[in-house]
Each structure stands twice: as structure tokens, then as C-alpha cells.
Coordinates of N, CA and C in Angstrom, one line a residue:
F1 N 0.4 -49.2 7.8 CA -0.9 -48.7 7.4 C -1.6 -49.8 6.5
F2 N -0.9 -50.4 5.6 CA -1.5 -51.4 4.7 C -2.1 -52.5 5.5
F3 N -1.4 -53.0 6.6 CA -1.9 -54.1 7.3 C -3.1 -53.8 8.1
V4 N -3.2 -52.6 8.6 CA -4.4 -52.1 9.3 C -5.6 -52.1 8.4
F5 N -5.3 -51.5 7.2 CA -6.4 -51.5 6.2 C -6.9 -52.9 5.8
L6 N -5.9 -53.8 5.6 CA -6.3 -55.2 5.3 C -7.1 -55.9 6.4
F7 N -6.6 -55.7 7.6 CA -7.4 -56.3 8.8 C -8.8 -55.7 8.8
L8 N -8.9 -54.4 8.7 CA -10.3 -53.9 8.8 C -11.2 -54.3 7.6
F9 N -10.5 -54.4 6.5 CA -11.3 -54.9 5.3 C -11.8 -56.3 5.5
F10 N -11.0 -57.2 6.0 CA -11.5 -58.6 6.3 C -12.5 -58.6 7.4
C11 N -12.3 -57.8 8.4 CA -13.3 -57.8 9.5 C -14.7 -57.2 9.0
F12 N -14.6 -56.3 8.1 CA -15.8 -55.7 7.6 C -16.6 -56.7 6.8
F13 N -16.0 -57.4 5.9 CA -16.7 -58.4 5.1 C -17.2 -59.6 6.0
F14 N -16.4 -60.0 7.0 CA -16.9 -61.1 7.8 C -18.1 -60.7 8.6
I15 N -18.1 -59.5 9.1 CA -19.3 -59.0 9.9 C -20.5 -58.7 8.9
M16 N -20.2 -58.2 7.8 CA -21.2 -57.9 6.8 C -22.0 -59.1 6.4
F17 N -21.3 -60.3 6.2 CA -22.0 -61.5 5.7 C -22.7 -62.2 6.9
Y18 N -22.3 -62.0 8.1 CA -22.9 -62.7 9.2 C -23.7 -61.8 10.1
S19 N -24.1 -60.6 9.6 CA -24.8 -59.7 10.5 C -25.8 -58.9 9.6
Y20 N -26.9 -58.5 10.2 CA -27.9 -57.7 9.5 C -27.6 -56.2 9.5
S21 N -26.6 -55.8 10.3 CA -26.3 -54.4 10.4 C -25.1 -54.0 9.5
F22 N -25.0 -54.6 8.3 CA -23.9 -54.4 7.5 C -23.8 -52.9 7.0
I23 N -24.9 -52.3 6.8 CA -24.9 -50.9 6.4 C -24.3 -50.0 7.4
F24 N -24.6 -50.3 8.7 CA -24.0 -49.5 9.8 C -22.5 -49.7 9.8
L25 N -22.1 -50.9 9.7 CA -20.6 -51.2 9.7 C -19.9 -50.6 8.5
F26 N -20.6 -50.6 7.3 CA -20.0 -49.9 6.2 C -19.7 -48.5 6.5
F27 N -20.6 -47.8 7.1 CA -20.4 -46.4 7.4 C -19.3 -46.2 8.4
I28 N -19.2 -47.1 9.4 CA -18.1 -47.0 10.4 C -16.8 -47.2 9.7
F29 N -16.7 -48.2 8.8 CA -15.5 -48.4 8.1 C -15.1 -47.2 7.2
F30 N -16.1 -46.6 6.5 CA -15.8 -45.5 5.6 C -15.3 -44.3 6.4
F31 N -15.9 -44.0 7.6 CA -15.5 -42.8 8.4 C -14.1 -43.1 9.0
F32 N -13.8 -44.3 9.4 CA -12.5 -44.6 9.9 C -11.4 -44.4 8.8
F33 N -11.7 -44.8 7.6 CA -10.8 -44.6 6.5 C -10.6 -43.1 6.3
L34 N -11.6 -42.3 6.4 CA -11.4 -40.9 6.2 C -10.6 -40.2 7.3
M35 N -10.7 -40.8 8.5 CA -9.9 -40.2 9.6 C -8.5 -40.5 9.5
I36 N -8.1 -41.7 9.0 CA -6.7 -42.0 9.0 C -6.0 -41.6 7.7
R37 N -6.8 -41.2 6.7 CA -6.2 -40.7 5.5 C -5.4 -39.5 5.7
R38 N -4.2 -39.4 5.1 CA -3.3 -38.3 5.1 C -3.7 -37.2 4.1
P39 N -3.6 -35.9 4.4 CA -3.9 -34.9 3.4 C -2.9 -34.9 2.3
P40 N -3.2 -34.5 1.1 CA -2.2 -34.5 0.1 C -1.0 -33.6 0.4
R41 N 0.2 -34.0 -0.1 CA 1.4 -33.3 0.2 C 1.4 -31.8 -0.1
S42 N 0.6 -31.4 -1.1 CA 0.6 -30.0 -1.5 C 0.1 -29.1 -0.4
T43 N -0.8 -29.7 0.5 CA -1.3 -28.9 1.6 C -0.4 -28.9 2.8
L44 N 0.6 -29.8 2.8 CA 1.5 -29.8 3.9 C 2.6 -28.9 3.8
S45 N 2.9 -28.4 2.6 CA 4.1 -27.5 2.5 C 3.8 -26.2 3.2
S46 N 4.9 -25.5 3.5 CA 4.8 -24.3 4.3 C 4.5 -23.1 3.4
S47 N 4.6 -23.2 2.1 CA 4.4 -22.0 1.3 C 3.0 -22.2 0.6
S48 N 2.1 -21.4 1.1 CA 0.7 -21.4 0.5 C 0.5 -20.0 0.0
A49 N -0.5 -19.8 -0.8 CA -0.8 -18.5 -1.4 C -1.1 -17.5 -0.3
A50 N -1.8 -17.9 0.8 CA -2.1 -16.9 1.9 C -0.9 -16.5 2.6
S51 N 0.1 -17.4 2.9 CA 1.3 -17.0 3.6 C 2.2 -16.2 2.8
D52 N 2.2 -16.4 1.4 CA 3.0 -15.7 0.5 C 2.7 -14.2 0.5
V53 N 1.4 -13.9 0.7 CA 1.0 -12.5 0.8 C 1.7 -11.8 1.9
Y54 N 1.8 -12.5 3.1 CA 2.4 -11.8 4.2 C 3.9 -11.8 4.1
K55 N 4.5 -12.7 3.3 CA 5.9 -12.8 3.2 C 6.4 -11.8 2.1
R56 N 5.5 -11.4 1.2 CA 5.9 -10.6 0.0 C 6.4 -9.2 0.5
Q57 N 7.4 -8.7 -0.2 CA 7.9 -7.4 0.2 C 7.5 -6.4 -0.9
V58 N 7.3 -5.2 -0.4 CA 6.9 -4.1 -1.4 C 7.9 -3.0 -1.3
S59 N 8.0 -2.2 -2.3 CA 8.9 -1.1 -2.3 C 8.1 0.2 -2.1
T60 N 8.5 1.0 -1.1 CA 7.8 2.2 -0.9 C 8.2 3.2 -2.0
Q61 N 7.2 3.9 -2.5 CA 7.4 4.8 -3.6 C 8.2 6.1 -3.3
S62 N 8.2 6.5 -2.0 CA 8.8 7.7 -1.7 C 10.3 7.7 -1.6
T63 N 10.9 6.6 -1.1 CA 12.3 6.5 -1.0 C 13.0 5.3 -1.6
G64 N 12.1 4.3 -2.0 CA 12.7 3.1 -2.6 C 13.1 2.1 -1.5
N65 N 12.9 2.3 -0.2 CA 13.2 1.4 0.8 C 12.2 0.2 0.7
T66 N 12.7 -1.0 1.1 CA 11.9 -2.2 1.1 C 11.4 -2.5 2.5
V67 N 10.1 -2.6 2.7 CA 9.5 -2.9 4.0 C 8.5 -3.9 3.8
G68 N 8.1 -4.6 4.8 CA 7.0 -5.6 4.8 C 5.7 -4.9 4.5
I69 N 4.7 -5.5 3.9 CA 3.4 -4.9 3.6 C 2.8 -4.4 4.8
M70 N 2.8 -5.2 5.9 CA 2.0 -4.8 7.0 C 2.7 -3.9 8.0
S71 N 4.0 -3.9 8.1 CA 4.7 -3.2 9.1 C 5.1 -1.7 8.8
M72 N 5.1 -0.9 9.9 CA 5.5 0.5 9.8 C 6.5 0.8 10.9
A73 N 7.2 1.8 10.8 CA 8.1 2.2 11.9 C 8.1 3.8 12.0
C74 N 8.2 4.3 13.1 CA 8.3 5.8 13.2 C 8.8 6.3 14.6
R75 N 9.1 7.5 14.6 CA 9.4 8.3 15.8 C 8.2 9.2 16.0
H76 N 7.9 9.6 17.2 CA 6.9 10.6 17.4 C 7.2 11.5 18.6
L77 N 6.6 12.7 18.6 CA 6.7 13.6 19.6 C 5.2 13.9 20.1
L78 N 5.0 13.6 21.3 CA 3.6 13.6 21.9 C 3.5 14.8 22.9
I79 N 2.5 15.6 22.8 CA 2.2 16.6 23.8 C 0.8 16.3 24.4
K80 N 0.8 15.9 25.6 CA -0.5 15.6 26.3 C -1.2 16.9 26.8
Y81 N -2.5 16.8 26.9 CA -3.2 18.0 27.3 C -4.3 17.5 28.3
S82 N -5.2 18.4 28.7 CA -6.2 18.0 29.7 C -7.2 17.0 29.2
G83 N -7.4 16.9 27.9 CA -8.3 15.9 27.4 C -7.7 14.6 27.0
S84 N -6.4 14.4 27.3 CA -5.7 13.1 27.0 C -6.2 12.0 27.8
R85 N -6.1 10.8 27.3 CA -6.5 9.6 28.0 C -5.9 9.5 29.3
N86 N -4.6 9.8 29.5 CA -3.9 9.7 30.7 C -3.0 11.0 30.8
P87 N -3.6 12.1 31.3 CA -2.9 13.4 31.3 C -1.7 13.5 32.3
V88 N -0.7 12.7 32.1 CA 0.5 12.7 32.9 C 1.7 12.6 31.9
S89 N 2.7 13.5 32.0 CA 3.9 13.4 31.2 C 4.8 12.3 31.7
R90 N 5.2 11.4 30.8 CA 6.1 10.3 31.1 C 7.5 10.9 31.2
R91 N 7.8 12.0 30.7 CA 9.1 12.7 30.7 C 9.3 13.3 32.1
T92 N 8.3 14.1 32.6 CA 8.5 14.9 33.8 C 7.8 14.2 35.0
G93 N 6.8 13.4 34.7 CA 6.0 12.8 35.8 C 4.9 13.8 36.3
Q94 N 4.8 15.0 35.7 CA 3.8 16.0 36.1 C 2.5 15.8 35.3
S95 N 1.4 16.3 36.0 CA 0.1 16.3 35.3 C 0.1 17.3 34.2
T96 N -0.6 16.9 33.2 CA -0.8 17.9 32.0 C -2.3 18.3 32.0
S97 N -3.0 18.1 33.1 CA -4.4 18.5 33.1 C -4.7 20.0 33.0
N98 N -3.6 20.8 33.2 CA -3.7 22.3 33.1 C -3.3 22.8 31.7
V99 N -3.0 21.8 30.8 CA -2.6 22.2 29.4 C -3.8 22.1 28.5
S100 N -4.2 23.2 27.9 CA -5.3 23.2 27.0 C -4.9 22.6 25.6
A101 N -6.0 22.2 24.9 CA -5.7 21.6 23.5 C -5.1 22.7 22.6
E102 N -5.5 23.9 22.8 CA -5.0 25.0 21.9 C -3.5 25.2 22.2
A103 N -3.1 25.2 23.5 CA -1.7 25.4 23.9 C -0.8 24.2 23.4
A104 N -1.3 23.0 23.5 CA -0.6 21.8 23.0 C -0.4 21.9 21.5
E105 N -1.4 22.3 20.8 CA -1.4 22.4 19.3 C -0.4 23.6 18.9
A106 N -0.5 24.7 19.6 CA 0.4 25.8 19.3 C 1.9 25.5 19.6
E107 N 2.1 24.7 20.7 CA 3.5 24.3 20.9 C 4.0 23.4 19.8
L108 N 3.2 22.5 19.4 CA 3.6 21.6 18.3 C 3.9 22.3 17.0
N109 N 3.0 23.3 16.7 CA 3.2 24.1 15.5 C 4.6 24.9 15.6
E110 N 5.0 25.3 16.8 CA 6.2 26.0 16.9 C 7.4 25.0 16.7
I111 N 7.3 23.8 17.2 CA 8.3 22.8 17.0 C 8.4 22.4 15.5
I112 N 7.3 22.3 14.9 CA 7.3 22.0 13.4 C 8.0 23.1 12.7
R113 N 7.7 24.4 13.1 CA 8.3 25.5 12.4 C 9.9 25.5 12.6
K114 N 10.3 25.2 13.8 CA 11.8 25.1 14.1 C 12.4 24.0 13.4
L115 N 11.8 22.8 13.3 CA 12.4 21.7 12.6 C 12.4 21.9 11.1
G116 N 11.5 22.7 10.5 CA 11.5 23.0 9.1 C 11.0 21.9 8.2
P117 N 10.8 22.2 7.0 CA 10.3 21.2 6.0 C 11.3 20.2 5.6
E118 N 12.5 20.4 5.8 CA 13.6 19.4 5.5 C 14.1 18.8 6.8
C119 N 13.2 18.5 7.7 CA 13.5 17.8 9.0 C 14.2 16.5 8.8
T120 N 15.3 16.3 9.5 CA 16.0 15.0 9.5 C 15.5 14.1 10.7
E121 N 15.8 12.9 10.6 CA 15.4 12.0 11.7 C 16.2 12.3 13.0
E122 N 17.5 12.7 12.8 CA 18.3 13.1 14.0 C 17.7 14.3 14.7
A123 N 17.4 15.3 13.9 CA 16.8 16.6 14.5 C 15.5 16.3 15.2
F124 N 14.7 15.4 14.5 CA 13.4 15.0 15.1 C 13.6 14.3 16.5
A125 N 14.6 13.4 16.5 CA 14.9 12.6 17.7 C 15.3 13.6 18.8
Q126 N 16.1 14.6 18.5 CA 16.5 15.5 19.5 C 15.3 16.3 20.1
A127 N 14.4 16.7 19.2 CA 13.2 17.4 19.7 C 12.3 16.5 20.5
A128 N 12.2 15.3 20.2 CA 11.4 14.3 21.0 C 12.0 14.1 22.3
L129 N 13.3 14.0 22.4 CA 14.1 13.8 23.6 C 13.9 15.0 24.5
A130 N 13.8 16.2 24.0 CA 13.7 17.4 24.8 C 12.2 17.7 25.2
R131 N 11.2 17.3 24.4 CA 9.9 17.7 24.8 C 8.8 16.7 24.8
S132 N 8.9 15.5 24.3 CA 7.8 14.5 24.2 C 7.3 14.1 25.6
D133 N 6.0 13.9 25.7 CA 5.4 13.5 27.0 C 5.2 12.0 27.0
C134 N 5.7 11.3 25.9 CA 5.6 9.8 25.9 C 6.8 9.2 26.5
G135 N 6.7 8.0 27.0 CA 7.8 7.3 27.6 C 8.9 7.0 26.6
S136 N 8.6 7.1 25.3 CA 9.6 6.8 24.2 C 10.5 8.0 24.1
F137 N 10.3 9.1 24.8 CA 11.2 10.3 24.7 C 12.6 9.9 24.9
A138 N 12.9 9.0 25.8 CA 14.3 8.6 26.1 C 15.0 8.0 24.9
N139 N 14.2 7.4 24.0 CA 14.8 6.9 22.7 C 14.6 7.8 21.6
G140 N 14.4 9.1 21.8 CA 14.2 10.0 20.7 C 12.8 9.8 20.1
G141 N 11.9 9.3 20.8 CA 10.5 9.1 20.3 C 10.4 7.9 19.4
D142 N 11.4 7.0 19.4 CA 11.4 5.8 18.5 C 10.4 4.8 19.1
L143 N 9.4 4.4 18.3 CA 8.4 3.4 18.6 C 8.7 2.1 18.0
G144 N 9.8 2.0 17.2 CA 10.1 0.8 16.5 C 9.2 0.4 15.5
T145 N 9.1 -0.9 15.1 CA 8.3 -1.4 14.1 C 7.0 -1.9 14.7
F146 N 5.9 -1.6 14.0 CA 4.6 -2.1 14.5 C 3.7 -2.4 13.3
N147 N 2.7 -3.2 13.6 CA 1.7 -3.7 12.5 C 0.4 -3.0 12.7
P148 N -0.5 -3.1 11.7 CA -1.8 -2.5 11.9 C -2.5 -3.1 13.1
G149 N -3.2 -2.3 13.8 CA -4.0 -2.7 15.0 C -3.2 -2.6 16.3
E150 N -1.9 -2.4 16.2 CA -1.1 -2.3 17.5 C -1.1 -0.9 18.1
M151 N -1.5 0.1 17.3 CA -1.5 1.5 17.8 C -2.9 2.0 17.7
Q152 N -3.1 3.1 18.4 CA -4.4 3.8 18.3 C -4.7 4.1 16.8
S153 N -6.0 3.9 16.4 CA -6.3 4.1 15.0 C -5.9 5.4 14.4
Q154 N -6.1 6.5 15.1 CA -5.7 7.8 14.6 C -4.2 7.9 14.4
F155 N -3.5 7.4 15.3 CA -2.0 7.4 15.2 C -1.6 6.5 14.0
E156 N -2.2 5.4 13.9 CA -1.8 4.5 12.8 C -2.1 5.1 11.4
E157 N -3.3 5.7 11.3 CA -3.6 6.4 10.0 C -2.7 7.6 9.7
G158 N -2.3 8.3 10.8 CA -1.3 9.4 10.6 C 0.0 8.9 10.1
T159 N 0.4 7.7 10.6 CA 1.7 7.1 10.2 C 1.6 6.6 8.7
K160 N 0.5 6.0 8.4 CA 0.3 5.5 7.0 C 0.3 6.6 6.0
E161 N -0.3 7.7 6.4 CA -0.3 8.9 5.4 C 1.0 9.6 5.3
T162 N 1.9 9.4 6.2 CA 3.2 10.1 6.1 C 4.2 9.3 5.3
P163 N 4.8 9.9 4.3 CA 5.9 9.2 3.5 C 7.1 8.9 4.4
V164 N 7.8 7.8 4.1 CA 9.0 7.4 4.8 C 10.0 8.5 4.6
G165 N 10.6 8.9 5.7 CA 11.7 10.0 5.7 C 11.1 11.4 5.8
A166 N 9.8 11.5 6.2 CA 9.2 12.8 6.3 C 8.4 12.9 7.6
M167 N 8.1 14.2 7.9 CA 7.4 14.5 9.2 C 5.9 14.7 8.8
S168 N 5.0 14.3 9.7 CA 3.6 14.5 9.5 C 3.1 15.8 10.0
P169 N 1.9 16.2 9.6 CA 1.3 17.3 10.3 C 0.8 16.9 11.7
I170 N 0.2 17.7 12.4 CA -0.3 17.3 13.7 C -1.4 16.3 13.6
V171 N -1.2 15.2 14.5 CA -2.2 14.1 14.6 C -2.8 14.1 16.0
L172 N -4.1 14.1 16.1 CA -4.7 14.0 17.4 C -5.2 12.6 17.6
S173 N -4.8 12.0 18.8 CA -5.2 10.7 19.2 C -5.8 10.8 20.6
D174 N -6.2 9.7 21.1 CA -6.7 9.7 22.5 C -5.6 10.0 23.5
S175 N -4.3 9.8 23.1 CA -3.2 10.1 24.0 C -2.8 11.6 24.0
G176 N -3.2 12.3 22.9 CA -2.8 13.7 22.8 C -2.5 14.1 21.4
Y177 N -1.7 15.2 21.3 CA -1.3 15.7 20.0 C 0.1 15.2 19.6
H178 N 0.2 14.7 18.4 CA 1.5 14.1 18.0 C 2.0 14.8 16.7
I179 N 3.3 14.7 16.5 CA 3.9 14.8 15.2 C 4.7 13.5 15.0
I180 N 4.7 13.0 13.8 CA 5.3 11.7 13.5 C 6.3 11.8 12.5
F181 N 7.5 11.2 12.7 CA 8.5 11.1 11.7 C 8.6 9.6 11.3
R182 N 8.1 9.3 10.1 CA 8.1 7.9 9.6 C 9.5 7.4 9.2
T183 N 9.9 6.3 9.7 CA 11.2 5.7 9.4 C 11.1 4.5 8.5
A184 N 10.0 3.8 8.4 CA 9.8 2.7 7.5 C 8.3 2.4 7.3

């Protein structure tokens, strides 16, 4: 790098004294110098204030579990109805276009009553396996970990509002009526 700089420096002064366009050459030299200049080492390190925000861990107040700021995890039980975005049950393959919104909501209320206020994750998984219209029924309704923006907004809000280790009230999304058991 030093020799390149030295060479350009001498070329610049040679041309400057033997040419009338020395101002133009000065600007070319100045911009070349800016282009080859390395950024300071502090900006090259992998830990910056912005990335630290995403790496930081927070403790949830409900159970003391540690999860990433952005991520959530849950199980859910979905009942599709005639107004669903795609009114076909993934569990049975049958159309749900004959199921009214009231019937779907009443069925979920009955499931909530059977699971009770002290619902466990295992009991919720069994209920999702037996009744959910989502393809996740085979995994007990487990959707795994997801970040904001990866789920429908109504579902995401319902998950955020549910404490870890608890079951949500009924949540309506474009897919249908859900109950959510938040796992993280």
C-alpha cells in the first residue's frame, strides 16, 4: 500500500507542475485515496450496538424462562369455518364451508371448558391432535419458534398477549378460530 501511495504521489506532482489541469488531477488523487482507505477497525468488529439488541436475552416475567426478544413459540388448535381463508381441514381433508362461525366458536369454548384453567401443554397437545384443522395437528399443534411477521397478525398478537405456559382465549384470524398454548 505504501508504494502505491508513493507512486501516485510522485505522479501527481509531476503532472501538476507540467499540466494546466492540476486541480482536476488533485480531485482524482483525493477520490482514489478515499476509495482505497480501510474503514477503522472498530467498524469491522462483529459486535455492534445494533446487533447486540438482537442478541440480548430477556427473561419472561410469567415463568422466568429465558427467550430471545423477537422469538415466540406455541401450540395451537384451529377450527376452520365457512369464512376461513381456505375452508378445508388438513386433518380430515374435508371442506369446512358448512361450519358456521358460531358453531366453530361454540366448539372451541367446549374444548376450553374441558381443558380447564390449569391446562397443561400435554393436555393441549392431545386436544390439538384430536381436533385441530391445521396441518400441525400431527405434532399436537406445535408451530415451533417464530419471529414477528412470520404469522398472521391476529395470531401473532394473540400469542404475544398469552403468558408462557398458559392458554389463550379464542383468537380469530383469516385461517379460522384458534386457541393458543404459548410455550416460549
